Short mmCIF file of N, CA, C and O in Angstrom, two decimals:
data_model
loop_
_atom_site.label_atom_id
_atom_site.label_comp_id
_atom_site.label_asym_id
_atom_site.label_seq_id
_atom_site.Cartn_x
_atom_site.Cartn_y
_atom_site.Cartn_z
N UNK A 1 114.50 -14.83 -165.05
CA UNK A 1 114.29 -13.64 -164.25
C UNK A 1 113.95 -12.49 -165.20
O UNK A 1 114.57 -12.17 -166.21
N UNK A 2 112.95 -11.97 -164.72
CA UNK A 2 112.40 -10.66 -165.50
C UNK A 2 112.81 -9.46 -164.46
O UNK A 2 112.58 -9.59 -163.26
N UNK A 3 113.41 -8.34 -164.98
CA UNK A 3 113.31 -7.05 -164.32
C UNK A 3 113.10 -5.73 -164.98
O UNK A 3 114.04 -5.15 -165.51
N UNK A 4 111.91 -5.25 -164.96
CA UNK A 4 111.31 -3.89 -165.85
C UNK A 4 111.99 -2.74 -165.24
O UNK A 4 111.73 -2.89 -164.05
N UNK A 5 112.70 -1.69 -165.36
CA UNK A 5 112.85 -0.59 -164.80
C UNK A 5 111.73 0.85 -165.49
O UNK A 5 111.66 1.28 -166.64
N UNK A 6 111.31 1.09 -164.78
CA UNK A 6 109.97 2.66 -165.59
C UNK A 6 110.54 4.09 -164.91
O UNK A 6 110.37 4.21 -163.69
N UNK A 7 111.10 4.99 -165.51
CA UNK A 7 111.15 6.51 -165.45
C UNK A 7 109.66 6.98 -165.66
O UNK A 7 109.26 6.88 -166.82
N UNK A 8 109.06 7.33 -165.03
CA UNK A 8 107.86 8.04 -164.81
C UNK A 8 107.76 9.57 -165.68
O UNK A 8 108.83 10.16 -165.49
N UNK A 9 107.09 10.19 -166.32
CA UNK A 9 107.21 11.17 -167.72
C UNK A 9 106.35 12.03 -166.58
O UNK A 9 105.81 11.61 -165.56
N UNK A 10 106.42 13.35 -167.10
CA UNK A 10 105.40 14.39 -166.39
C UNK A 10 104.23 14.11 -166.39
O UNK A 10 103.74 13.55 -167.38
N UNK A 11 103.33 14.50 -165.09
CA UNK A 11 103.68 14.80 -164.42
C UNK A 11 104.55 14.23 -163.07
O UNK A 11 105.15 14.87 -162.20
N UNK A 12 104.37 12.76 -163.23
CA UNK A 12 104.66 12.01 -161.95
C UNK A 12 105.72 11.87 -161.79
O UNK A 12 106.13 11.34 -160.76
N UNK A 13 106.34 12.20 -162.52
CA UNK A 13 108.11 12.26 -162.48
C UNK A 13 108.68 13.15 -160.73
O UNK A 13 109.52 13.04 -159.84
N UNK A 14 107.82 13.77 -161.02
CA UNK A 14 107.90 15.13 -159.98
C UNK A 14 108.27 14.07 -158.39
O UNK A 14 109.12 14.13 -157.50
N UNK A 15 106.92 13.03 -158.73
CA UNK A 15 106.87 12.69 -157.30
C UNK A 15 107.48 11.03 -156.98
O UNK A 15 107.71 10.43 -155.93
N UNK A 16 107.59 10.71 -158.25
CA UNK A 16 108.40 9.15 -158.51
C UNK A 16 109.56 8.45 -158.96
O UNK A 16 109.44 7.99 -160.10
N UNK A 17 110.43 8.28 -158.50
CA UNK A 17 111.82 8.16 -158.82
C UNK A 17 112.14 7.03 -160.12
O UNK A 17 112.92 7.07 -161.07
N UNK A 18 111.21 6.10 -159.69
CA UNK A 18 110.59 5.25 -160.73
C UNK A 18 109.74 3.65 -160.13
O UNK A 18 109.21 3.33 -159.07
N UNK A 19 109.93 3.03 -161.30
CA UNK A 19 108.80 2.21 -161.12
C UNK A 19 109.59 0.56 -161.30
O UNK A 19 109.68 0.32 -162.50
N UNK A 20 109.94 -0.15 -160.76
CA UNK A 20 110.31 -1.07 -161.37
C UNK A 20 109.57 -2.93 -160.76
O UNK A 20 109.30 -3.25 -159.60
N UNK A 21 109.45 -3.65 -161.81
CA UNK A 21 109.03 -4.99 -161.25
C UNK A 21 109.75 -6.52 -161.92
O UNK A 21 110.03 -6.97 -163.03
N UNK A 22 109.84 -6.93 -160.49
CA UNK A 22 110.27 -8.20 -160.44
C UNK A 22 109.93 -9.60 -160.42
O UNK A 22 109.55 -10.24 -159.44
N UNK A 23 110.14 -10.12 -161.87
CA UNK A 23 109.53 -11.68 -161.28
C UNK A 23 110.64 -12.89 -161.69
O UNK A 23 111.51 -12.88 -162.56
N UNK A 24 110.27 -13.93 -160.73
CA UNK A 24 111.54 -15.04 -161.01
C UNK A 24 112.42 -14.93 -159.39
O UNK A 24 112.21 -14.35 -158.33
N UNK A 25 113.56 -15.91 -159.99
CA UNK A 25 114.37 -16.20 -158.51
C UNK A 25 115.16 -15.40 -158.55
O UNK A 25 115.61 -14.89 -159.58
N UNK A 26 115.53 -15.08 -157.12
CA UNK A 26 116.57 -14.04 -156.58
C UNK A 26 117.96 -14.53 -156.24
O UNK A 26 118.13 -15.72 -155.98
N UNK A 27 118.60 -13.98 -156.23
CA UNK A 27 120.28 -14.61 -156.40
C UNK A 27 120.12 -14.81 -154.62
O UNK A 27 119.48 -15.86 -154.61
N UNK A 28 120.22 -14.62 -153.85
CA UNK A 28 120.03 -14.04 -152.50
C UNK A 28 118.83 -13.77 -152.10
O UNK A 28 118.43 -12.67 -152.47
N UNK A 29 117.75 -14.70 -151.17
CA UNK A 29 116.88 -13.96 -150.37
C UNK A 29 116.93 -13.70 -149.21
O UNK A 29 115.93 -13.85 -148.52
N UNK A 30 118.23 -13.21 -148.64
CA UNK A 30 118.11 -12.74 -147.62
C UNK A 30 118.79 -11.10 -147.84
O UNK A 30 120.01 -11.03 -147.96
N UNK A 31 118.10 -10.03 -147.87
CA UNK A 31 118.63 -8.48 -148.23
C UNK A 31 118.96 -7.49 -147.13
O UNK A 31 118.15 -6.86 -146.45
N UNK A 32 119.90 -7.45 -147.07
CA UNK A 32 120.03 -6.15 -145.44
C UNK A 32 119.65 -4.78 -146.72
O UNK A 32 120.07 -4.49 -147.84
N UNK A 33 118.61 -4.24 -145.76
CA UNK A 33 117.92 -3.24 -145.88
C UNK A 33 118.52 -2.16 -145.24
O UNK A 33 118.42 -2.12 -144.02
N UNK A 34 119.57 -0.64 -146.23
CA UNK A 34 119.95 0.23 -145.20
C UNK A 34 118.82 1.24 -145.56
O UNK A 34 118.03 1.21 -146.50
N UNK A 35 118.96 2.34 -144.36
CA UNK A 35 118.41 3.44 -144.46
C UNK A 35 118.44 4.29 -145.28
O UNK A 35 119.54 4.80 -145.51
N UNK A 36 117.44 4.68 -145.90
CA UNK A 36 116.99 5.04 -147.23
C UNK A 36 116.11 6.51 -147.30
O UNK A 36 115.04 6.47 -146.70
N UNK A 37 116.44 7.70 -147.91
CA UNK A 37 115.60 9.34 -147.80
C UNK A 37 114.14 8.65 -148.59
O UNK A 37 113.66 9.63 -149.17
N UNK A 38 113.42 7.68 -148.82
CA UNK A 38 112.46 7.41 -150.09
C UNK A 38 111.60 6.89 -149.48
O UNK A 38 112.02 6.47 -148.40
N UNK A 39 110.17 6.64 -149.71
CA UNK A 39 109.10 5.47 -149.66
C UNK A 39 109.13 4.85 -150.68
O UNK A 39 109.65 5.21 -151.74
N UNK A 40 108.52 3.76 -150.44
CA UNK A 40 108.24 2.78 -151.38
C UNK A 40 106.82 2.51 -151.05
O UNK A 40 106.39 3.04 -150.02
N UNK A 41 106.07 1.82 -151.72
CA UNK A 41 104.98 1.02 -152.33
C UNK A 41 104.79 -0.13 -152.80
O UNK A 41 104.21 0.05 -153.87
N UNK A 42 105.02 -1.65 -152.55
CA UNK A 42 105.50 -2.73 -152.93
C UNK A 42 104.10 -3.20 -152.96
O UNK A 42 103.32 -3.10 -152.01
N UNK A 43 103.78 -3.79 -154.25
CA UNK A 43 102.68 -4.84 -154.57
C UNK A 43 103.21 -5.90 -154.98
O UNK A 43 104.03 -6.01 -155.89
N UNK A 44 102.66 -6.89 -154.17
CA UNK A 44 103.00 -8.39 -154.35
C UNK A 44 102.44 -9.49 -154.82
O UNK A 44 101.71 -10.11 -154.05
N UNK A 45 102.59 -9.87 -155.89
CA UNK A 45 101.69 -10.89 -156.50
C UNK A 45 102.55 -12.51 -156.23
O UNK A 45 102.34 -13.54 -156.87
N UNK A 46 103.42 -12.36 -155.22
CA UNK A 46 103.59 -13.94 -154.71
C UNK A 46 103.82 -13.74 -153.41
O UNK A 46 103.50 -12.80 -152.68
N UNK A 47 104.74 -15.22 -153.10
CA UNK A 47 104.50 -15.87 -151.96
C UNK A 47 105.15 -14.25 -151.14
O UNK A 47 105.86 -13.48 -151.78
N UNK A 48 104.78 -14.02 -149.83
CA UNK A 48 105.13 -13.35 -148.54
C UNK A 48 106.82 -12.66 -148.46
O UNK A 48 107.82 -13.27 -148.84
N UNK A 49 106.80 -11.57 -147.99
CA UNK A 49 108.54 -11.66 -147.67
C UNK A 49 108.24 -11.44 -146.32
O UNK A 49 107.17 -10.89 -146.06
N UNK A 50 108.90 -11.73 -145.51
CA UNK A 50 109.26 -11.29 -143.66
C UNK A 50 110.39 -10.43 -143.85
O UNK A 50 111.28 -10.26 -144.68
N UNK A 51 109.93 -9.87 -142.53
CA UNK A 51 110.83 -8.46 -142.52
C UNK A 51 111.69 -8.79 -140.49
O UNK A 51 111.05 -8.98 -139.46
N UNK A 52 113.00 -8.73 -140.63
CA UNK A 52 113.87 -9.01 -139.17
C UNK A 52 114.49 -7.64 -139.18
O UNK A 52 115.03 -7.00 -140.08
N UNK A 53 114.18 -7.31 -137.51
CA UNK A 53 115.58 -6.10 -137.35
C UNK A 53 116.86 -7.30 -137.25
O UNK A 53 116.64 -8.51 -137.20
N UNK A 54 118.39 -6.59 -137.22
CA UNK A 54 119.07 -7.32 -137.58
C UNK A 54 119.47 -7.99 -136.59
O UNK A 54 120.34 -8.80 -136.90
N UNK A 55 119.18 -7.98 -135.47
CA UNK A 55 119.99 -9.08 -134.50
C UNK A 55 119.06 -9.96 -133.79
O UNK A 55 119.46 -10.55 -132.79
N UNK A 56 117.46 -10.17 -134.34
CA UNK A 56 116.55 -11.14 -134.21
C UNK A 56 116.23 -11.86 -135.00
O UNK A 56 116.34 -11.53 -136.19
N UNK A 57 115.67 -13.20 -134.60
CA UNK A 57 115.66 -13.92 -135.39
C UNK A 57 114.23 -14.72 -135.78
O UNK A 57 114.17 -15.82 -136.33
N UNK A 58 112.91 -13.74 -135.27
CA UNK A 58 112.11 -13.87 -135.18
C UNK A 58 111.46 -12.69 -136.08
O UNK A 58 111.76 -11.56 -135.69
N UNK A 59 110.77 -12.74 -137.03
CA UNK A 59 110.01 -11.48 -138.16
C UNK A 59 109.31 -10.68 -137.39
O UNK A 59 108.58 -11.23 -136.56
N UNK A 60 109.35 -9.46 -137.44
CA UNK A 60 108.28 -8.12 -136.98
C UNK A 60 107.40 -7.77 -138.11
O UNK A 60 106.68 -6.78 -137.90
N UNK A 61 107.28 -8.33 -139.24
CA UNK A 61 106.44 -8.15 -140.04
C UNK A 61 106.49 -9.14 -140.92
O UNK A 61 107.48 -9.87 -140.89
N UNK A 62 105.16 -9.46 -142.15
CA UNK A 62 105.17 -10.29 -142.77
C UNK A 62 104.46 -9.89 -143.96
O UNK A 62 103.25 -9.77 -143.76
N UNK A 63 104.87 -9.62 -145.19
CA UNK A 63 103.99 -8.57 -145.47
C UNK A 63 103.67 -9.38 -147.04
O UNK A 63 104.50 -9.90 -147.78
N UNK A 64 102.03 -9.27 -147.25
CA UNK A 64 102.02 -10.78 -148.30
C UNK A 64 101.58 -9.96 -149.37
O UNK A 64 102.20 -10.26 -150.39
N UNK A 65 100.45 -8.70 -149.63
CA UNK A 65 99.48 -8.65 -150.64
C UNK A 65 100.43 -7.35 -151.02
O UNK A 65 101.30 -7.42 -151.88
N UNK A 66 100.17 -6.22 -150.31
CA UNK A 66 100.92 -4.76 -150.47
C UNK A 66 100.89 -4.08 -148.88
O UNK A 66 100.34 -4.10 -147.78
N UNK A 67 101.97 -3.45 -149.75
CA UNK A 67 102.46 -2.42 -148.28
C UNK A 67 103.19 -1.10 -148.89
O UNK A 67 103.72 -0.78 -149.95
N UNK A 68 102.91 -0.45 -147.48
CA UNK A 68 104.04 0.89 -147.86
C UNK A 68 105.39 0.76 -146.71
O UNK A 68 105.16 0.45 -145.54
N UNK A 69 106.55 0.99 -147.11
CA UNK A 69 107.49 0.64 -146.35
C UNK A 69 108.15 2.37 -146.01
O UNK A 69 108.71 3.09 -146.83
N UNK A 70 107.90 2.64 -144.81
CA UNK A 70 108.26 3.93 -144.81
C UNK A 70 109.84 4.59 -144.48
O UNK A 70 110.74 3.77 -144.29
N UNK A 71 110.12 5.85 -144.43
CA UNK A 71 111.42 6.00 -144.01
C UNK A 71 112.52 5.45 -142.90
O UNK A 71 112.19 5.94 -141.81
N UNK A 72 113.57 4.73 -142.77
CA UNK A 72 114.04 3.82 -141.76
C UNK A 72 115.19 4.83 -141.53
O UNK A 72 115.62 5.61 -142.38
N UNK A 73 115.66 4.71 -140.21
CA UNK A 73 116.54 5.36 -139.47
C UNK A 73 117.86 4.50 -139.17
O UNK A 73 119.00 4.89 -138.92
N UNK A 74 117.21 2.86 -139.29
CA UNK A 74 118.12 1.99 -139.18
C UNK A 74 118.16 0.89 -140.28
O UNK A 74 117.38 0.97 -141.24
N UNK A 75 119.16 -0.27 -140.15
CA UNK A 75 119.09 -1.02 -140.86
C UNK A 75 118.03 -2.32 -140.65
O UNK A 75 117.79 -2.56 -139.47
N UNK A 76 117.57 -2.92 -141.34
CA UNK A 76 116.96 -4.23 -141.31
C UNK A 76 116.74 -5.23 -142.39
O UNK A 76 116.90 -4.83 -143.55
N UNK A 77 116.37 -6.53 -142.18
CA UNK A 77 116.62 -7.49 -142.99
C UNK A 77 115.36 -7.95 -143.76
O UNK A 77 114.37 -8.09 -143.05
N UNK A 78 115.19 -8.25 -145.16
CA UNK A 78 114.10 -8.92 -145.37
C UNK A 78 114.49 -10.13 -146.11
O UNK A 78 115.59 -10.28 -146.64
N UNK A 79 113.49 -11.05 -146.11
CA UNK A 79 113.75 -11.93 -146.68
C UNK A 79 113.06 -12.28 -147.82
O UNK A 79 111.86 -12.22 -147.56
N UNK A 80 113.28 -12.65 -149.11
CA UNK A 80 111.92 -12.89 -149.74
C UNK A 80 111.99 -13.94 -150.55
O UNK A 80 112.98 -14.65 -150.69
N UNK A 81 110.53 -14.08 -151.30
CA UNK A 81 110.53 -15.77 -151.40
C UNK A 81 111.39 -16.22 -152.39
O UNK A 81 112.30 -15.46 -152.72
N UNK A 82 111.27 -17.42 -152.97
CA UNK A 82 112.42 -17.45 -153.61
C UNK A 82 112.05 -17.63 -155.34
O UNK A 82 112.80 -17.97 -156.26
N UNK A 83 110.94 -17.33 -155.34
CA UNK A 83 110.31 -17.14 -156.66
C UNK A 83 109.45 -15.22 -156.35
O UNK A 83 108.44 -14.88 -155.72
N UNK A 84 110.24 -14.64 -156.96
CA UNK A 84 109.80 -13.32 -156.55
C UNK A 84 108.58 -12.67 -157.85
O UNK A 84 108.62 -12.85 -159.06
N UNK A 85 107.79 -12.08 -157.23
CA UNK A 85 106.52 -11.65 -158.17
C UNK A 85 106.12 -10.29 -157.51
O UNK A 85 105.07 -10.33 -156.88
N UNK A 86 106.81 -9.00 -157.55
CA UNK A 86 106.35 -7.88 -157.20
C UNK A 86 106.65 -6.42 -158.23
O UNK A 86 107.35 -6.43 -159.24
N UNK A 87 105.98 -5.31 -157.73
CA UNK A 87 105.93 -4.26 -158.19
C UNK A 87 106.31 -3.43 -157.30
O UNK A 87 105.93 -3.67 -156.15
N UNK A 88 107.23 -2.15 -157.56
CA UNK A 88 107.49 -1.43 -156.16
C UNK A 88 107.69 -0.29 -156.94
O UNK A 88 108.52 -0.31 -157.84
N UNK A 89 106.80 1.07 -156.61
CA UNK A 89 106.68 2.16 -156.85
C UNK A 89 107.84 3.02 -155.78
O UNK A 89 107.77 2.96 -154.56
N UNK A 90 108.66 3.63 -156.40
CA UNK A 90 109.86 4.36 -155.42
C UNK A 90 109.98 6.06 -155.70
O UNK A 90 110.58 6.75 -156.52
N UNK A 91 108.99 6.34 -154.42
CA UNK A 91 109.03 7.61 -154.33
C UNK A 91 110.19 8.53 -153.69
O UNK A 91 110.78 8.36 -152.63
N UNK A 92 110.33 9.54 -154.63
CA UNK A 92 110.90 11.18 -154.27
C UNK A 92 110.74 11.43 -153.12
O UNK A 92 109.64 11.21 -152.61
N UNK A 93 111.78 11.96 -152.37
CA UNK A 93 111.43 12.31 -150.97
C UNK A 93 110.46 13.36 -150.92
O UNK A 93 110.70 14.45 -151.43
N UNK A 94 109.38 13.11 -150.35
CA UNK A 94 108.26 14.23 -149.93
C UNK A 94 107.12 13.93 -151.04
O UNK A 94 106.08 14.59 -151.03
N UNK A 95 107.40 12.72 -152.19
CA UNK A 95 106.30 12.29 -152.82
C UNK A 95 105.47 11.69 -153.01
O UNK A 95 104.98 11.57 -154.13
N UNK A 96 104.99 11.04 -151.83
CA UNK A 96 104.26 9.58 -151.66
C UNK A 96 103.08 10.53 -150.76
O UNK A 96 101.93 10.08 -150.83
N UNK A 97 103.26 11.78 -149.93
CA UNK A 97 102.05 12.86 -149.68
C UNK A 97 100.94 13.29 -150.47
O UNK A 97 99.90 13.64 -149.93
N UNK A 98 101.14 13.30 -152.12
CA UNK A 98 100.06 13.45 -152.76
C UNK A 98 98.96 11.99 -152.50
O UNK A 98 97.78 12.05 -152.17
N UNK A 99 99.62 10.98 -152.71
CA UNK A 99 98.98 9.86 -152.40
C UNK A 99 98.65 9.09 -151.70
O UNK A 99 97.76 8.24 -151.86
N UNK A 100 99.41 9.29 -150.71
CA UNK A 100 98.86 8.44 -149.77
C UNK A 100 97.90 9.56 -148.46
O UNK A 100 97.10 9.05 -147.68
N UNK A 101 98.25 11.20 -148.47
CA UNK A 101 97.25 11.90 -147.89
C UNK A 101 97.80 11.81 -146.48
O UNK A 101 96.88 12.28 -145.81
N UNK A 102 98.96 11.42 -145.50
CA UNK A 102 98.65 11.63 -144.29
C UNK A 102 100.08 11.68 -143.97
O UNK A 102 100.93 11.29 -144.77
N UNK A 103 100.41 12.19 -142.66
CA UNK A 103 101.79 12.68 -142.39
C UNK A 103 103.04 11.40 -142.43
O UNK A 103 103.11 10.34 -141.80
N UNK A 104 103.80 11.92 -143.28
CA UNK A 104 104.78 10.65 -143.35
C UNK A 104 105.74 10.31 -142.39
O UNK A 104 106.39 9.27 -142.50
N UNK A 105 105.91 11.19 -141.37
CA UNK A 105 106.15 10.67 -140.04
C UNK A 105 105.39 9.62 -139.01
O UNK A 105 105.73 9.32 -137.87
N UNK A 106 104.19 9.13 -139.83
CA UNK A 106 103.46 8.08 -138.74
C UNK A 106 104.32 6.63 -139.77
O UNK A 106 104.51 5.55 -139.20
N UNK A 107 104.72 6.81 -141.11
CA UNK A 107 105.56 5.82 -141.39
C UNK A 107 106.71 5.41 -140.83
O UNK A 107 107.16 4.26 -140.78
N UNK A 108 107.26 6.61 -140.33
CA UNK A 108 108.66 6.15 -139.92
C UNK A 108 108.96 4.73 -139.15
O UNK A 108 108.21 4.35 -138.25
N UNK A 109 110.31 3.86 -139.63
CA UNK A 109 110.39 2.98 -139.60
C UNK A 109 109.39 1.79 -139.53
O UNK A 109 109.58 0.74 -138.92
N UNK A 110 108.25 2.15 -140.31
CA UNK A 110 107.26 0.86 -140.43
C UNK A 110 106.46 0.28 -141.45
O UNK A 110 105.90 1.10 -142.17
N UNK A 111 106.21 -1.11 -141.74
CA UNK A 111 105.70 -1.89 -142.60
C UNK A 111 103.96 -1.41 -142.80
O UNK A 111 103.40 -1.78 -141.77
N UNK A 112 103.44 -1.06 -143.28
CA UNK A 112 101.91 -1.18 -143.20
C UNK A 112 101.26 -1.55 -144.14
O UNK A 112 101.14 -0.69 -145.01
N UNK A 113 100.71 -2.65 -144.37
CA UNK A 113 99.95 -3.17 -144.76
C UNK A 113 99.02 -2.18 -145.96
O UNK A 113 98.05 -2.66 -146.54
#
């Protein structure tokens, strides 16, 4: 198992909490996801994770290449594969607006591609 952690230097510090990536097996792939003030940015260079609210047992999302995972109000579950290969940029609250350009309330609670 590899895990990089990155502090981001000025200027992006401003807007990035940091940077960290994961590859190799996970002790646990199944993660309850709580509600979180941050975005994220997850690039994925392996297999898929699915994403469950917690008392279904059927995925509302499936998310394989990249996504932005926006602010959640509630809890939910993901699962991921069991050889993990990703990158996940973890933004400052109110810092993922320089970049991504559009109101971060159309994220709320959702996966997008």
């Amino acid at each position: 198992m590899t895990l990089f952690i990155h502090i981001p230097s000025p200027p992006l510090d401003a807007y990035i909490k940091c940077l960290w990536y994961h590859n190799g097996s996970v002790s646990s792939p199944h993660m309850k996801m709580l509600p979180m003030p941050s975005l994220h940015l997850m690039i994925n260079f392996g297999a898929p994770f699915q994403v469950f609210e917690l008392e279904h047992t059927k995925p509302f999302a499936d998310c394989a290449e990249s996504w932005t995972v926006g602010l959640w109000s509630t809890a939910h579950l993901m699962h991921a594969p069991s050889d993990l290969q990703v990158l996940n940029v973890s933004f400052k609250p109110g810092g993922a607006y320089p970049f991504l350009r559009l109101p971060l309330y159309e994220l709320h609670n959702q996966f997008v591609s």
